[in-house]
Structure formats: C-alpha cells, structure tokens
CSV table of C-alpha atoms in Angstrom, one decimal:
chain,number,residue,atom,x,y,z
A,1,MET,CA,-12.6,8.7,5.8
A,2,ALA,CA,-11.1,11.6,3.8
A,3,HIS,CA,-11.4,14.8,5.7
A,4,ILE,CA,-12.4,18.4,3.6
A,5,LEU,CA,-10.8,20.7,2.9
A,6,HIS,CA,-12.4,24.2,4.7
A,7,THR,CA,-11.9,27.0,1.6
A,8,PRO,CA,-13.9,30.2,2.9
A,9,PHE,CA,-14.6,32.6,0.2
A,10,LEU,CA,-11.6,35.7,-0.2
A,11,THR,CA,-13.0,38.8,-2.2
A,12,SER,CA,-10.6,40.0,-5.1
A,13,SER,CA,-12.6,43.8,-5.9
A,14,THR,CA,-14.3,45.8,-3.2
A,15,SER,CA,-17.3,45.4,-5.0
A,16,LEU,CA,-18.4,42.9,-2.4
A,17,ARG,CA,-18.2,45.4,0.4
A,18,PRO,CA,-21.5,47.7,1.3
A,19,ASN,CA,-22.2,50.6,-1.3
A,20,PRO,CA,-20.8,53.8,0.2
A,21,ASN,CA,-22.7,55.9,-1.1
A,22,PRO,CA,-26.4,54.9,-0.8
A,23,ASN,CA,-28.3,57.3,-2.1
A,24,ILE,CA,-26.1,56.6,-6.2
A,25,PRO,CA,-27.3,53.7,-6.9
A,26,GLN,CA,-24.5,50.1,-8.4
A,27,SER,CA,-25.1,49.1,-11.8
A,28,ARG,CA,-25.2,45.0,-12.1
A,29,SER,CA,-23.7,45.2,-15.5
A,30,SER,CA,-21.2,47.5,-14.9
A,31,PRO,CA,-17.6,46.2,-15.7
A,32,ASN,CA,-16.8,46.7,-11.8
A,33,LEU,CA,-18.6,44.5,-10.3
A,34,VAL,CA,-16.6,41.2,-11.9
A,35,ARG,CA,-15.7,39.2,-8.4
A,36,ALA,CA,-13.2,36.8,-8.6
A,37,LYS,CA,-13.8,33.9,-6.1
A,38,ILE,CA,-10.5,32.7,-4.2
A,39,ARG,CA,-10.7,30.7,-1.5
A,40,GLU,CA,-8.0,29.7,1.4
A,41,ILE,CA,-7.2,26.2,1.7
A,42,PHE,CA,-7.3,25.5,5.5
A,43,MET,CA,-5.0,22.8,7.8
A,44,PRO,CA,-8.0,20.8,8.8
A,45,ALA,CA,-7.9,19.6,12.5
A,46,LEU,CA,-7.8,15.4,12.0
A,47,SER,CA,-8.7,14.4,14.9
A,48,SER,CA,-9.6,16.2,18.4
A,49,THR,CA,-5.4,16.4,19.9
A,50,MET,CA,-4.5,18.1,17.1
A,51,THR,CA,-2.8,21.5,17.0
A,52,GLU,CA,-0.7,21.4,14.3
A,53,GLY,CA,-0.3,19.1,10.8
A,54,LYS,CA,2.7,18.3,8.8
A,55,ILE,CA,2.1,18.6,4.8
A,56,VAL,CA,3.4,14.4,3.8
A,57,SER,CA,3.1,15.4,-0.1
A,58,TRP,CA,0.9,17.7,-2.4
A,59,LEU,CA,-1.0,15.1,-5.1
A,60,LYS,CA,-1.5,18.3,-7.2
A,61,SER,CA,0.6,20.4,-8.7
A,62,GLN,CA,0.3,24.0,-8.7
A,63,GLY,CA,-2.1,25.1,-11.4
A,64,ASP,CA,-3.6,22.0,-11.3
A,65,LYS,CA,-8.1,21.7,-11.7
A,66,LEU,CA,-9.3,19.8,-9.2
A,67,SER,CA,-12.4,18.3,-9.1
A,68,LYS,CA,-15.1,18.1,-5.4
A,69,GLY,CA,-14.3,15.3,-3.5
A,70,GLN,CA,-10.6,14.9,-5.1
A,71,SER,CA,-7.6,14.0,-3.1
A,72,VAL,CA,-5.6,17.3,-3.1
A,73,VAL,CA,-2.9,16.4,0.1
A,74,VAL,CA,-1.6,14.3,2.8
A,75,VAL,CA,-1.9,15.9,5.7
A,76,GLU,CA,0.3,14.0,8.5
A,77,SER,CA,-1.6,13.9,11.7
A,78,ASP,CA,-0.2,13.5,15.6
A,79,LYS,CA,-1.7,9.7,14.5
A,80,ALA,CA,-2.0,9.1,11.1
A,81,ASP,CA,-1.1,10.6,7.3
A,82,MET,CA,-4.3,11.1,5.8
A,83,ASP,CA,-5.5,12.1,1.9
A,84,VAL,CA,-7.3,14.8,2.3
A,85,GLU,CA,-10.4,16.2,0.0
A,86,THR,CA,-11.4,19.6,-2.1
A,87,PHE,CA,-15.2,20.6,-1.5
A,88,TYR,CA,-14.7,22.9,-5.0
A,89,ASP,CA,-14.6,22.6,-8.2
A,90,GLY,CA,-12.0,24.8,-9.4
A,91,TYR,CA,-8.1,24.9,-9.7
A,92,LEU,CA,-5.3,24.6,-7.4
A,93,ALA,CA,-4.2,28.2,-7.7
A,94,ALA,CA,-1.1,29.0,-5.2
A,95,ILE,CA,0.6,26.1,-2.5
A,96,MET,CA,2.2,28.1,0.6
A,97,VAL,CA,3.1,24.9,2.6
A,98,ASP,CA,5.6,22.6,0.6
A,99,GLU,CA,5.6,19.5,1.3
A,100,GLY,CA,7.8,19.1,4.7
A,101,GLY,CA,6.8,22.3,6.6
A,102,VAL,CA,3.6,22.3,9.3
A,103,ALA,CA,0.8,24.7,8.8
A,104,ALA,CA,-1.2,25.1,12.8
A,105,VAL,CA,-5.0,23.8,12.0
A,106,GLY,CA,-6.7,25.8,11.0
A,107,SER,CA,-4.0,28.2,9.0
A,108,PRO,CA,-4.2,28.8,5.3
A,109,ILE,CA,-2.1,26.0,2.6
A,110,ALA,CA,-3.4,26.6,-0.7
A,111,LEU,CA,-5.2,29.2,-2.8
A,112,LEU,CA,-7.9,27.5,-4.9
A,113,ALA,CA,-9.5,29.8,-7.7
A,114,GLU,CA,-12.6,29.2,-9.4
A,115,SER,CA,-11.2,29.7,-13.2
A,116,GLU,CA,-7.6,29.7,-14.5
A,117,ASP,CA,-7.8,33.8,-15.4
A,118,GLU,CA,-7.8,34.7,-11.4
A,119,ILE,CA,-4.7,31.8,-11.1
A,120,SER,CA,-2.3,34.7,-11.4
A,121,LEU,CA,-4.9,36.6,-8.5
A,122,ALA,CA,-4.2,34.2,-6.1
A,123,ILE,CA,-0.8,34.1,-6.6
A,124,SER,CA,-0.7,37.9,-5.5
A,125,LYS,CA,-2.0,36.9,-2.4
A,126,ALA,CA,-0.2,33.8,-1.4
A,127,GLN,CA,2.7,35.9,-1.5
A,128,SER,CA,1.0,38.6,0.8
A,129,LEU,CA,-0.6,35.6,2.8
A,130,SER,CA,2.8,34.2,3.1
A,131,SER,CA,4.3,37.6,3.9
A,132,SER,CA,3.2,38.4,6.9
A,133,SER,CA,2.3,35.2,8.3
A,134,SER,CA,4.1,33.2,11.4
A,135,THR,CA,2.7,30.3,11.8
A,136,VAL,CA,4.4,28.2,8.7
A,137,THR,CA,7.9,26.9,10.4
A,138,SER,CA,9.8,24.4,8.3
A,139,ASP,CA,10.3,20.8,9.4
A,140,SER,CA,14.4,21.3,7.9
A,141,SER,CA,17.6,22.7,10.3
A,142,SER,CA,18.1,25.6,7.5
A,143,PRO,CA,15.5,26.8,6.7
A,144,PRO,CA,15.8,29.1,3.4
A,145,PRO,CA,15.5,32.7,3.9
A,146,ALA,CA,12.1,34.2,3.8
A,147,SER,CA,12.7,36.1,-0.1
A,148,GLU,CA,13.5,32.3,-1.3
A,149,SER,CA,10.9,31.1,0.8
A,150,ALA,CA,8.2,33.2,-0.7
A,151,GLN,CA,9.0,32.2,-4.6
A,152,VAL,CA,8.9,28.5,-3.8
A,153,ALA,CA,4.8,29.2,-1.8
A,154,VAL,CA,3.7,31.4,-4.6
A,155,LYS,CA,6.0,29.9,-8.1
A,156,ALA,CA,4.2,30.4,-11.0
A,157,PRO,CA,1.8,27.0,-12.3
A,158,VAL,CA,4.4,24.7,-14.2
A,159,VAL,CA,2.6,23.0,-17.5
A,160,ALA,CA,3.9,19.3,-17.4
A,161,VAL,CA,4.8,17.9,-20.8
A,162,ALA,CA,4.0,13.9,-20.5
A,163,VAL,CA,5.8,11.4,-21.8
A,164,ALA,CA,5.4,7.8,-21.8
A,165,SER,CA,8.6,7.2,-19.2
A,166,THR,CA,6.7,9.4,-16.6
A,167,HIS,CA,6.3,7.5,-13.2
A,168,PRO,CA,1.8,8.1,-12.9
A,169,ALA,CA,2.6,8.1,-8.9
A,170,SER,CA,5.5,11.4,-9.8
A,171,GLU,CA,1.9,14.3,-10.4
A,172,GLY,CA,4.7,15.4,-14.2
A,173,GLY,CA,7.6,14.1,-13.1
A,174,LYS,CA,7.6,16.4,-9.9
A,175,ARG,CA,8.3,13.8,-7.2
A,176,ILE,CA,7.4,9.8,-6.3
A,177,VAL,CA,3.7,9.7,-4.8
A,178,ALA,CA,4.0,7.3,-2.0
A,179,SER,CA,3.5,6.6,1.6
A,180,PRO,CA,6.0,7.6,4.8
A,181,TYR,CA,6.1,3.6,5.2
A,182,ALA,CA,6.9,2.9,1.6
A,183,LYS,CA,9.7,5.1,1.9
A,184,LYS,CA,11.0,3.5,5.2
A,185,LEU,CA,10.9,-0.1,3.2
A,186,ALA,CA,11.9,1.1,0.0
A,187,LYS,CA,15.1,2.4,2.2
A,188,GLU,CA,15.6,-1.0,4.1
A,189,LEU,CA,15.5,-2.6,1.0
A,190,LYS,CA,17.3,-0.5,-1.0
A,191,VAL,CA,14.7,-0.5,-3.3
A,192,GLU,CA,14.5,2.7,-6.0
A,193,LEU,CA,11.2,4.2,-6.2
A,194,GLU,CA,10.8,5.5,-9.2
A,195,ARG,CA,11.6,2.5,-10.6
A,196,VAL,CA,7.9,0.7,-8.3
A,197,VAL,CA,4.7,0.7,-10.2
A,198,GLY,CA,2.5,2.4,-7.0
A,199,SER,CA,-1.3,0.4,-6.9
A,200,GLY,CA,-3.2,3.5,-4.5
A,201,PRO,CA,-4.9,6.3,-4.8
A,202,LEU,CA,-3.9,8.0,-8.0
A,203,GLY,CA,-0.7,5.6,-8.8
A,204,ARG,CA,0.4,6.0,-4.7
A,205,ILE,CA,3.0,3.5,-3.6
A,206,VAL,CA,2.0,1.9,-0.9
A,207,ALA,CA,4.6,-0.7,1.3
A,208,LYS,CA,3.3,-3.8,-0.7
A,209,ASP,CA,4.7,-2.2,-4.4
A,210,VAL,CA,7.8,-2.4,-2.9
A,211,GLU,CA,8.1,-5.5,-1.1
A,212,ALA,CA,6.5,-7.4,-4.5
A,213,PHE,CA,8.9,-5.4,-6.5
A,214,ALA,CA,11.8,-6.2,-3.7
A,215,ALA,CA,10.6,-10.1,-4.3
A,216,SER,CA,10.5,-9.9,-8.4
A,217,ALA,CA,13.7,-7.8,-8.9
A,218,PRO,CA,17.5,-9.5,-9.3
A,219,ALA,CA,19.8,-8.9,-6.7
A,220,ALA,CA,21.9,-6.3,-7.3
A,221,ALA,CA,25.4,-6.7,-7.6
A,222,VAL,CA,28.2,-5.6,-5.2
A,223,THR,CA,29.5,-2.0,-7.0
A,224,PRO,CA,33.2,-0.1,-4.8
A,225,ALA,CA,30.5,2.8,-4.6
A,226,ALA,CA,28.6,0.3,-2.8
A,227,VAL,CA,31.0,-1.0,-0.5
A,228,ALA,CA,32.3,2.8,0.5
A,229,ALA,CA,28.9,3.7,1.0
A,230,ALA,CA,28.1,1.1,3.5
A,231,ALA,CA,31.7,1.6,5.3
A,232,ALA,CA,30.6,4.8,5.4
A,233,SER,CA,27.2,4.2,7.2
A,234,PRO,CA,27.2,5.6,10.9
A,235,PRO,CA,27.0,2.9,13.3
A,236,SER,CA,24.0,2.2,15.8
A,237,GLY,CA,21.6,0.6,13.3
A,238,GLY,CA,22.1,4.2,11.2
A,239,VAL,CA,21.6,7.0,14.6
A,240,ASP,CA,23.8,9.9,14.3
A,241,LEU,CA,25.3,9.3,17.5
A,242,GLY,CA,25.5,12.9,19.7
A,243,SER,CA,22.6,14.6,17.1
A,244,VAL,CA,19.8,16.0,18.5
A,245,VAL,CA,16.5,15.4,16.6
A,246,PRO,CA,13.2,17.1,16.5
A,247,PHE,CA,10.4,15.2,17.9
A,248,THR,CA,7.7,13.8,15.2
A,249,THR,CA,3.9,14.8,15.2
A,250,MET,CA,2.8,11.6,16.0
A,251,GLN,CA,6.3,12.1,19.5
A,252,ASN,CA,5.2,15.3,20.4
A,253,ALA,CA,1.4,14.3,20.4
A,254,VAL,CA,2.5,11.7,23.0
A,255,SER,CA,4.4,13.5,25.0
A,256,ARG,CA,1.0,16.2,25.8
A,257,ASN,CA,-0.5,12.6,26.2
A,258,MET,CA,1.8,11.3,28.9
A,259,VAL,CA,2.9,14.5,31.0
A,260,GLU,CA,-1.4,14.7,31.3
A,261,SER,CA,-0.9,11.2,32.3
A,262,LEU,CA,0.3,12.9,35.7
A,263,GLY,CA,-2.7,15.2,36.4
A,264,VAL,CA,-4.4,12.1,37.3
A,265,PRO,CA,-4.2,10.5,40.4
A,266,THR,CA,-3.7,6.2,39.5
A,267,PHE,CA,-2.2,3.0,41.4
A,268,ARG,CA,-1.7,-0.1,40.2
A,269,VAL,CA,-2.8,-3.4,40.8
A,270,GLY,CA,-1.0,-7.1,39.7
A,271,TYR,CA,-2.0,-10.4,39.5
A,272,THR,CA,-1.6,-13.9,38.3
A,273,ILE,CA,-3.0,-16.2,35.9
A,274,THR,CA,-2.4,-19.7,34.6
A,275,THR,CA,-2.9,-19.6,30.7
A,276,ASP,CA,-2.5,-23.7,29.9
A,277,ALA,CA,-6.2,-23.6,28.5
A,278,LEU,CA,-5.1,-20.3,26.8
A,279,ASP,CA,-1.8,-21.6,24.8
A,280,ALA,CA,-3.8,-25.0,24.4
A,281,LEU,CA,-6.9,-23.4,22.9
A,282,TYR,CA,-5.0,-20.9,20.8
A,283,LYS,CA,-2.7,-23.7,19.7
A,284,LYS,CA,-5.7,-24.9,18.4
A,285,ILE,CA,-7.6,-22.0,16.7
A,286,LYS,CA,-4.2,-20.7,15.8
A,287,PRO,CA,-4.1,-22.3,12.3
A,288,LYS,CA,-7.9,-20.3,11.1
A,289,GLY,CA,-6.1,-17.3,11.8
A,290,VAL,CA,-6.9,-16.0,15.6
A,291,THR,CA,-3.9,-14.2,17.4
A,292,MET,CA,-3.5,-13.7,20.9
A,293,THR,CA,-4.2,-10.2,20.7
A,294,ALA,CA,-7.6,-11.1,19.4
A,295,LEU,CA,-7.6,-13.7,22.6
A,296,LEU,CA,-6.4,-11.4,25.0
A,297,ALA,CA,-9.0,-8.5,23.9
A,298,LYS,CA,-11.9,-10.7,23.7
A,299,ALA,CA,-11.3,-12.2,27.3
A,300,THR,CA,-11.0,-8.4,28.9
A,301,ALA,CA,-14.0,-7.1,27.3
A,302,LEU,CA,-15.7,-10.0,28.6
A,303,ALA,CA,-14.2,-9.0,31.9
A,304,LEU,CA,-15.3,-5.6,31.6
A,305,ALA,CA,-18.9,-6.5,30.5
A,306,LYS,CA,-19.6,-7.5,33.8
A,307,HIS,CA,-17.6,-4.9,35.6
A,308,PRO,CA,-18.9,-1.3,34.5
A,309,VAL,CA,-16.9,0.8,36.1
A,310,ILE,CA,-13.2,-0.3,35.2
A,311,ASN,CA,-14.4,1.0,31.8
A,312,SER,CA,-15.8,3.7,33.0
A,313,SER,CA,-13.7,7.1,32.2
A,314,CYS,CA,-13.1,10.6,33.8
A,315,ARG,CA,-13.4,13.9,31.9
A,316,ASP,CA,-14.0,16.8,34.0
A,317,GLY,CA,-12.7,15.1,36.8
A,318,ASN,CA,-16.3,16.0,38.6
A,319,SER,CA,-18.2,13.7,36.8
A,320,PHE,CA,-17.8,9.9,35.4
A,321,THR,CA,-19.0,7.9,32.4
A,322,TYR,CA,-20.2,4.1,32.5
A,323,ASN,CA,-19.7,4.1,28.0
A,324,SER,CA,-22.0,2.2,26.3
A,325,HIS,CA,-19.5,0.2,24.1
A,326,ILE,CA,-16.4,-1.5,25.1
A,327,ASN,CA,-13.6,-0.4,22.9
A,328,ILE,CA,-10.3,-1.6,23.2
A,329,ALA,CA,-8.2,0.3,22.4
A,330,VAL,CA,-4.0,-1.6,22.2
A,331,ALA,CA,-1.1,-0.1,21.6
A,332,VAL,CA,1.3,-1.1,19.2
A,333,ALA,CA,5.3,0.5,18.3
A,334,THR,CA,5.5,2.4,15.4
A,335,ASP,CA,8.1,4.0,13.2
A,336,GLY,CA,8.8,7.2,15.5
A,337,GLY,CA,5.8,6.3,17.7
A,338,LEU,CA,3.7,5.0,19.5
A,339,ILE,CA,-0.8,4.1,18.4
A,340,THR,CA,-3.6,2.6,19.8
A,341,PRO,CA,-6.1,1.0,17.7
A,342,VAL,CA,-9.4,0.2,18.6
A,343,LEU,CA,-11.2,-3.6,19.2
A,344,GLU,CA,-14.9,-1.5,19.0
A,345,ASP,CA,-17.6,-3.4,20.1
A,346,ALA,CA,-14.6,-6.4,21.6
A,347,ASP,CA,-17.4,-8.5,24.0
A,348,LYS,CA,-19.8,-9.2,21.1
A,349,VAL,CA,-17.3,-9.5,17.9
A,350,ASP,CA,-16.7,-13.3,17.8
A,351,VAL,CA,-13.0,-13.8,18.0
A,352,TYR,CA,-12.2,-14.6,14.6
A,353,SER,CA,-13.2,-11.6,13.3
A,354,LEU,CA,-12.0,-9.8,16.1
A,355,SER,CA,-8.4,-11.7,14.2
A,356,ARG,CA,-9.1,-10.3,10.9
A,357,LYS,CA,-10.4,-6.5,12.0
A,358,TRP,CA,-6.8,-6.3,14.6
A,359,LYS,CA,-4.8,-7.6,11.7
A,360,GLU,CA,-6.2,-5.2,9.4
A,361,LEU,CA,-5.6,-1.8,11.7
A,362,VAL,CA,-2.0,-3.1,12.5
A,363,ASP,CA,-1.3,-2.7,8.8
A,364,LYS,CA,-2.6,0.9,8.8
A,365,ALA,CA,-1.0,1.6,11.5
A,366,ARG,CA,2.5,1.0,10.4
A,367,ALA,CA,1.0,2.7,7.7
A,368,LYS,CA,0.2,5.5,9.1
A,369,GLN,CA,-3.1,5.0,7.5
A,370,LEU,CA,-5.7,4.7,10.4
A,371,GLN,CA,-9.2,7.4,10.1
A,372,PRO,CA,-9.6,8.8,13.8
A,373,HIS,CA,-12.2,7.0,14.9
A,374,GLU,CA,-9.9,3.5,14.4
A,375,TYR,CA,-7.8,5.4,17.1
A,376,SER,CA,-9.6,7.2,19.7
A,377,THR,CA,-12.3,5.7,20.6
A,378,GLY,CA,-11.3,3.2,23.6
A,379,THR,CA,-12.6,2.7,26.6
A,380,PHE,CA,-9.9,0.7,27.7
A,381,THR,CA,-6.0,0.2,27.3
A,382,LEU,CA,-4.3,-3.1,26.6
A,383,SER,CA,-0.2,-3.1,26.2
A,384,ASN,CA,1.5,-6.2,25.7
A,385,LEU,CA,5.5,-6.9,25.7
A,386,GLY,CA,4.8,-10.6,26.0
A,387,MET,CA,5.7,-10.9,23.1
A,388,PHE,CA,9.7,-9.9,23.8
A,389,GLY,CA,10.3,-12.1,27.1
A,390,VAL,CA,9.0,-9.2,28.6
A,391,ASP,CA,7.5,-10.7,32.5
A,392,ARG,CA,6.2,-7.7,34.0
A,393,PHE,CA,6.0,-3.5,33.7
A,394,ASP,CA,3.9,-1.0,34.9
A,395,ALA,CA,1.9,1.5,31.5
A,396,ILE,CA,1.4,4.6,31.6
A,397,LEU,CA,-2.7,5.4,32.0
A,398,PRO,CA,-3.8,7.5,28.9
A,399,PRO,CA,-5.7,10.7,29.0
A,400,GLY,CA,-9.2,9.8,29.0
A,401,THR,CA,-9.5,6.4,29.8
A,402,GLY,CA,-10.1,4.6,33.4
A,403,ALA,CA,-7.9,1.3,33.4
A,404,ILE,CA,-4.8,0.1,31.5
A,405,MET,CA,-3.7,-3.4,31.8
A,406,ALA,CA,0.0,-4.4,31.3
A,407,VAL,CA,0.5,-7.6,29.4
A,408,GLY,CA,3.3,-10.2,30.5
A,409,ALA,CA,5.2,-12.9,29.3
A,410,SER,CA,3.4,-16.7,29.6
A,411,GLN,CA,6.2,-18.8,31.2
A,412,PRO,CA,6.5,-22.0,33.2
A,413,THR,CA,6.8,-21.6,36.7
A,414,ALA,CA,6.9,-24.0,39.8
A,415,VAL,CA,4.4,-24.7,42.2
A,416,ALA,CA,2.3,-26.5,44.4
A,417,THR,CA,-0.5,-28.6,43.8
A,418,LYS,CA,-3.2,-29.4,45.7
A,419,ASP,CA,-2.0,-32.4,47.4
A,420,GLY,CA,1.3,-30.5,48.3
A,421,ARG,CA,3.6,-31.6,45.1
A,422,ILE,CA,5.2,-29.3,43.2
A,423,GLY,CA,3.9,-29.0,39.8
A,424,GLN,CA,4.9,-26.7,36.9
A,425,LYS,CA,2.0,-23.8,35.1
A,426,ASN,CA,2.3,-21.6,32.2
A,427,GLN,CA,1.4,-18.3,34.3
A,428,MET,CA,1.3,-14.9,33.3
A,429,GLN,CA,1.0,-11.0,35.2
A,430,VAL,CA,-1.0,-8.2,34.1
A,431,ASN,CA,-0.6,-5.2,36.2
A,432,VAL,CA,-3.1,-2.5,35.7
A,433,THR,CA,-3.0,1.3,36.1
A,434,ALA,CA,-6.1,3.0,36.5
A,435,ASP,CA,-7.6,5.7,38.2
A,436,HIS,CA,-8.4,6.3,41.5
A,437,ARG,CA,-11.0,9.1,41.4
A,438,VAL,CA,-13.4,6.6,39.8
A,439,ILE,CA,-12.0,2.8,40.3
A,440,TYR,CA,-10.8,1.7,43.8
A,441,GLY,CA,-8.9,-1.4,44.7
A,442,ALA,CA,-11.5,-3.5,45.6
A,443,ASP,CA,-12.8,-3.0,41.8
A,444,LEU,CA,-10.1,-4.1,40.3
A,445,ALA,CA,-8.8,-7.7,42.5
A,446,SER,CA,-12.8,-8.1,41.3
A,447,PHE,CA,-12.6,-7.9,37.6
A,448,LEU,CA,-9.2,-8.9,37.5
A,449,GLN,CA,-10.3,-13.1,39.9
A,450,THR,CA,-13.2,-12.7,36.6
A,451,LEU,CA,-10.5,-12.1,33.9
A,452,SER,CA,-8.5,-14.7,35.7
A,453,GLN,CA,-11.5,-17.0,34.9
A,454,ILE,CA,-12.3,-16.3,31.3
A,455,ILE,CA,-8.6,-16.9,31.0
A,456,GLU,CA,-7.8,-20.4,33.2
A,457,ASP,CA,-11.2,-21.3,31.6
A,458,PRO,CA,-11.7,-19.9,28.1
A,459,LYS,CA,-14.6,-22.0,26.5
A,460,ASP,CA,-17.2,-19.0,26.0
A,461,LEU,CA,-14.2,-16.7,24.0
A,462,THR,CA,-14.7,-19.5,20.5
A,463,PHE,CA,-18.4,-17.9,21.2
C-alpha cells in the first residue's frame, strides 16, 4: 500500500499573521490578502526503523500537474522501494532532492504549488530552503558545489514536447523509470532499457519486462568495442578490488539491527532431526507447487502453537509478550542486503497457500517492493542455508523477537538401528538462538522435540 506524502501548508505572504493593530480592521476584499498555497513534500517514514530515505526516481517532473492519490516519487527505505503518493492536488513546483539524493525522514524533498501562477514563488522558497538546509546529502563520491546543487534543485519547469518515439516510462524523455532489480537485470543481460516497454504503473519497467525482452531479442553481434569492454572489465565478478564502498540504505539498517542484537543475552541449542518422511512428502507434493520453505515454516508454526513462549518477545527489558499470531519470518538474501519476508498466521494457512504466498514475497523482496507489513511483523525467524550444502550454522537474533532457527542441509547419515545394525537416514541439524531473558533451555529442548516429531511424522503438514 503506497504511503502518503505529508505536505503542510506554507504561506507566501504575511496576510495570515495576526493583525498587529486590532483597532484597524482588515478588509476581506483587499488585494493584499491573496494567499499562495505552497506545501512542503516531506520524506515519509516508510517503516518503524527508517531514519532516512533515498530518492530512487521521480515519477513526475517539475511543473507537472498532480492529482490527489497519484504516485509522485519512488523512495528507497531501509527495507524496500516504495511508490509514494501525494495527498493534494496541485503542481510539482520544485524538486529539492534529486534522484540518488538522501534525505532525513521529515525533511522537505519538494514543494507543491496549488496553481501554475505560484510555481515561480515555490522555486524561490525551494532555493531559500536548499541554501539553509544541511540534512540532504548526496550518494556521489564527489558532490557538486553548493551553488550548482541549488541550481539543480530549483530548476525551472521544462515543458516536454510529446513525440511518437518517446518511451512511456521516460517521463518526457528525461529518464527511464525502472525498478532497481530491473536495472540490475538489464545490466546483467546487456539489455538497453530505452528499448523496453514497461508494464508497471505509469509504464514503469519491471524485471519481467526485461526478461521478456531479453528472451525475444536476437543475439547481438560481437563487435571489437564489446570485446575491448569485456577485456577492460574488472576481475572478481565486477568488484573493484581495493575500493571503499559505502553501505546501502538496507545494509545500514542490517548493521544497526545486528549491533542492537548484541545487547540481548542469547544462548543456542542444537538438535538433529531425521527428514526421510519429510523428504518423501516433499517429493510427492512438489509438483503441486509446494516449496520446502513452506513445509518448514508450517512445521515450525505448528510446533510454536504448542510452545507459545518460544513465539514470545521482549522489547523493553522489563516484560514480554505472548504474541497472538504466529508469523514466520524467513531470511532472504537480496542484492545488497538481507530481508525477512513474513508468512503470516502460518499455523492456520494450508501449505499450498503458504507456498504461493512465499513465491510472491520472494519476487517482491528481490524487486524491493515489499510493503512494511510483509517484512516487519515476524514473531519467529527461519534462516535456511541448507540449499547451499551448509550442514550447520548459528544465526543472530533479530531485535524484538524471541528466537531464530538456523536450518542446515539434510544429508545421508550412518545411524545405529534398533536391532544394533548400521543403517542410513537423512538428517538435518537445526540450531536455535533464543533470548535468555524470556526463553530457557528446557523451553527450547521441549520445542525442538515437538518440531522433530512433526517433521518425522509430517501427516499434519498437508491439512
């Protein structure tokens, strides 16, 4: 759900101030009482942990007429990219933070004028605000001089002439509007975005548009320039060795959370679970679209329902909450960060619906399009590295939750049978990190026993 730009009223004259001499009445018909309505568009808070946001792209240009509810700008928060809407009708008079710029939550990023006649006045106000503001920074390693920045922020609106060749996502030829993942994909597939027609809102290019274009486009001829460019490309998968790379907005958020987690007293308990029955069930229902992630989330949720203290959380250090919902957050690696999409009420939703929901969440996570409730409502976290062949690892407890479970790969293991012979079973190692202020060793041991029973006899997972 798109967030709304908060735009408080700014007066452009002193006529709204109290009358300094109450004995002299002011005439309502006086021409001096004309008031221009210019509103500041603030950087919105798109999540509870967001302190600043980055402008990914402006969907509207300076001078464009806006209607209430229209998407105006795409903002990168600490978790996702989100389209932000305007709450008022008017004109986008001045853009104060250009694409790629960063602004603190609550600081002005643009001005909205009520009429075209007030655009010039809004530009003057933007110039004044930009020259006195120190909260807006640039991602560029060599930022332009202050005077040049001011000129960019308050440039006069340009009337674009529409031509038949103008790309639908180019905003009058000024730029190509595409999701960050679509841009990354286009770079990897060597697709020119100006040749791709977007299917997203207002013609925005999304990942599937790039993939479709790449699949339909003929193989490009290899030119000497392309060979030279390939030879000049940096080694190690495109990484410029020795360079210093600043954190992205998401990496900053992850860093803050990991440091915060160090203040929580945690302990770890491991358990070995036989997965033969789960593997057989997965093989049977995989053709129906069921994922292993959904099966593990469902099994975990059913175990948590029997051990509510493992699903609890302590946020203030003085009390803890038995959460009323079992929402399983699952860690997903994205380009430049880590995010935990949430499968809500996983104990109540069937595994087929969970699988469909999980695929949708992963697609949105990698396109940086998750909504706040889709990543911030987890009560228990799963981190699975089994698909990479990792047999065991420990996970760091996310702040505000009671426990996180690290899941290793299921591997053939030699075991002793009941009759004293040597047999083979598939087994996986799980390690749970828990908040010791709320959860104790016996609690975790009991929970893991229940989880093991559910996985080793998974008949309840498909109901």
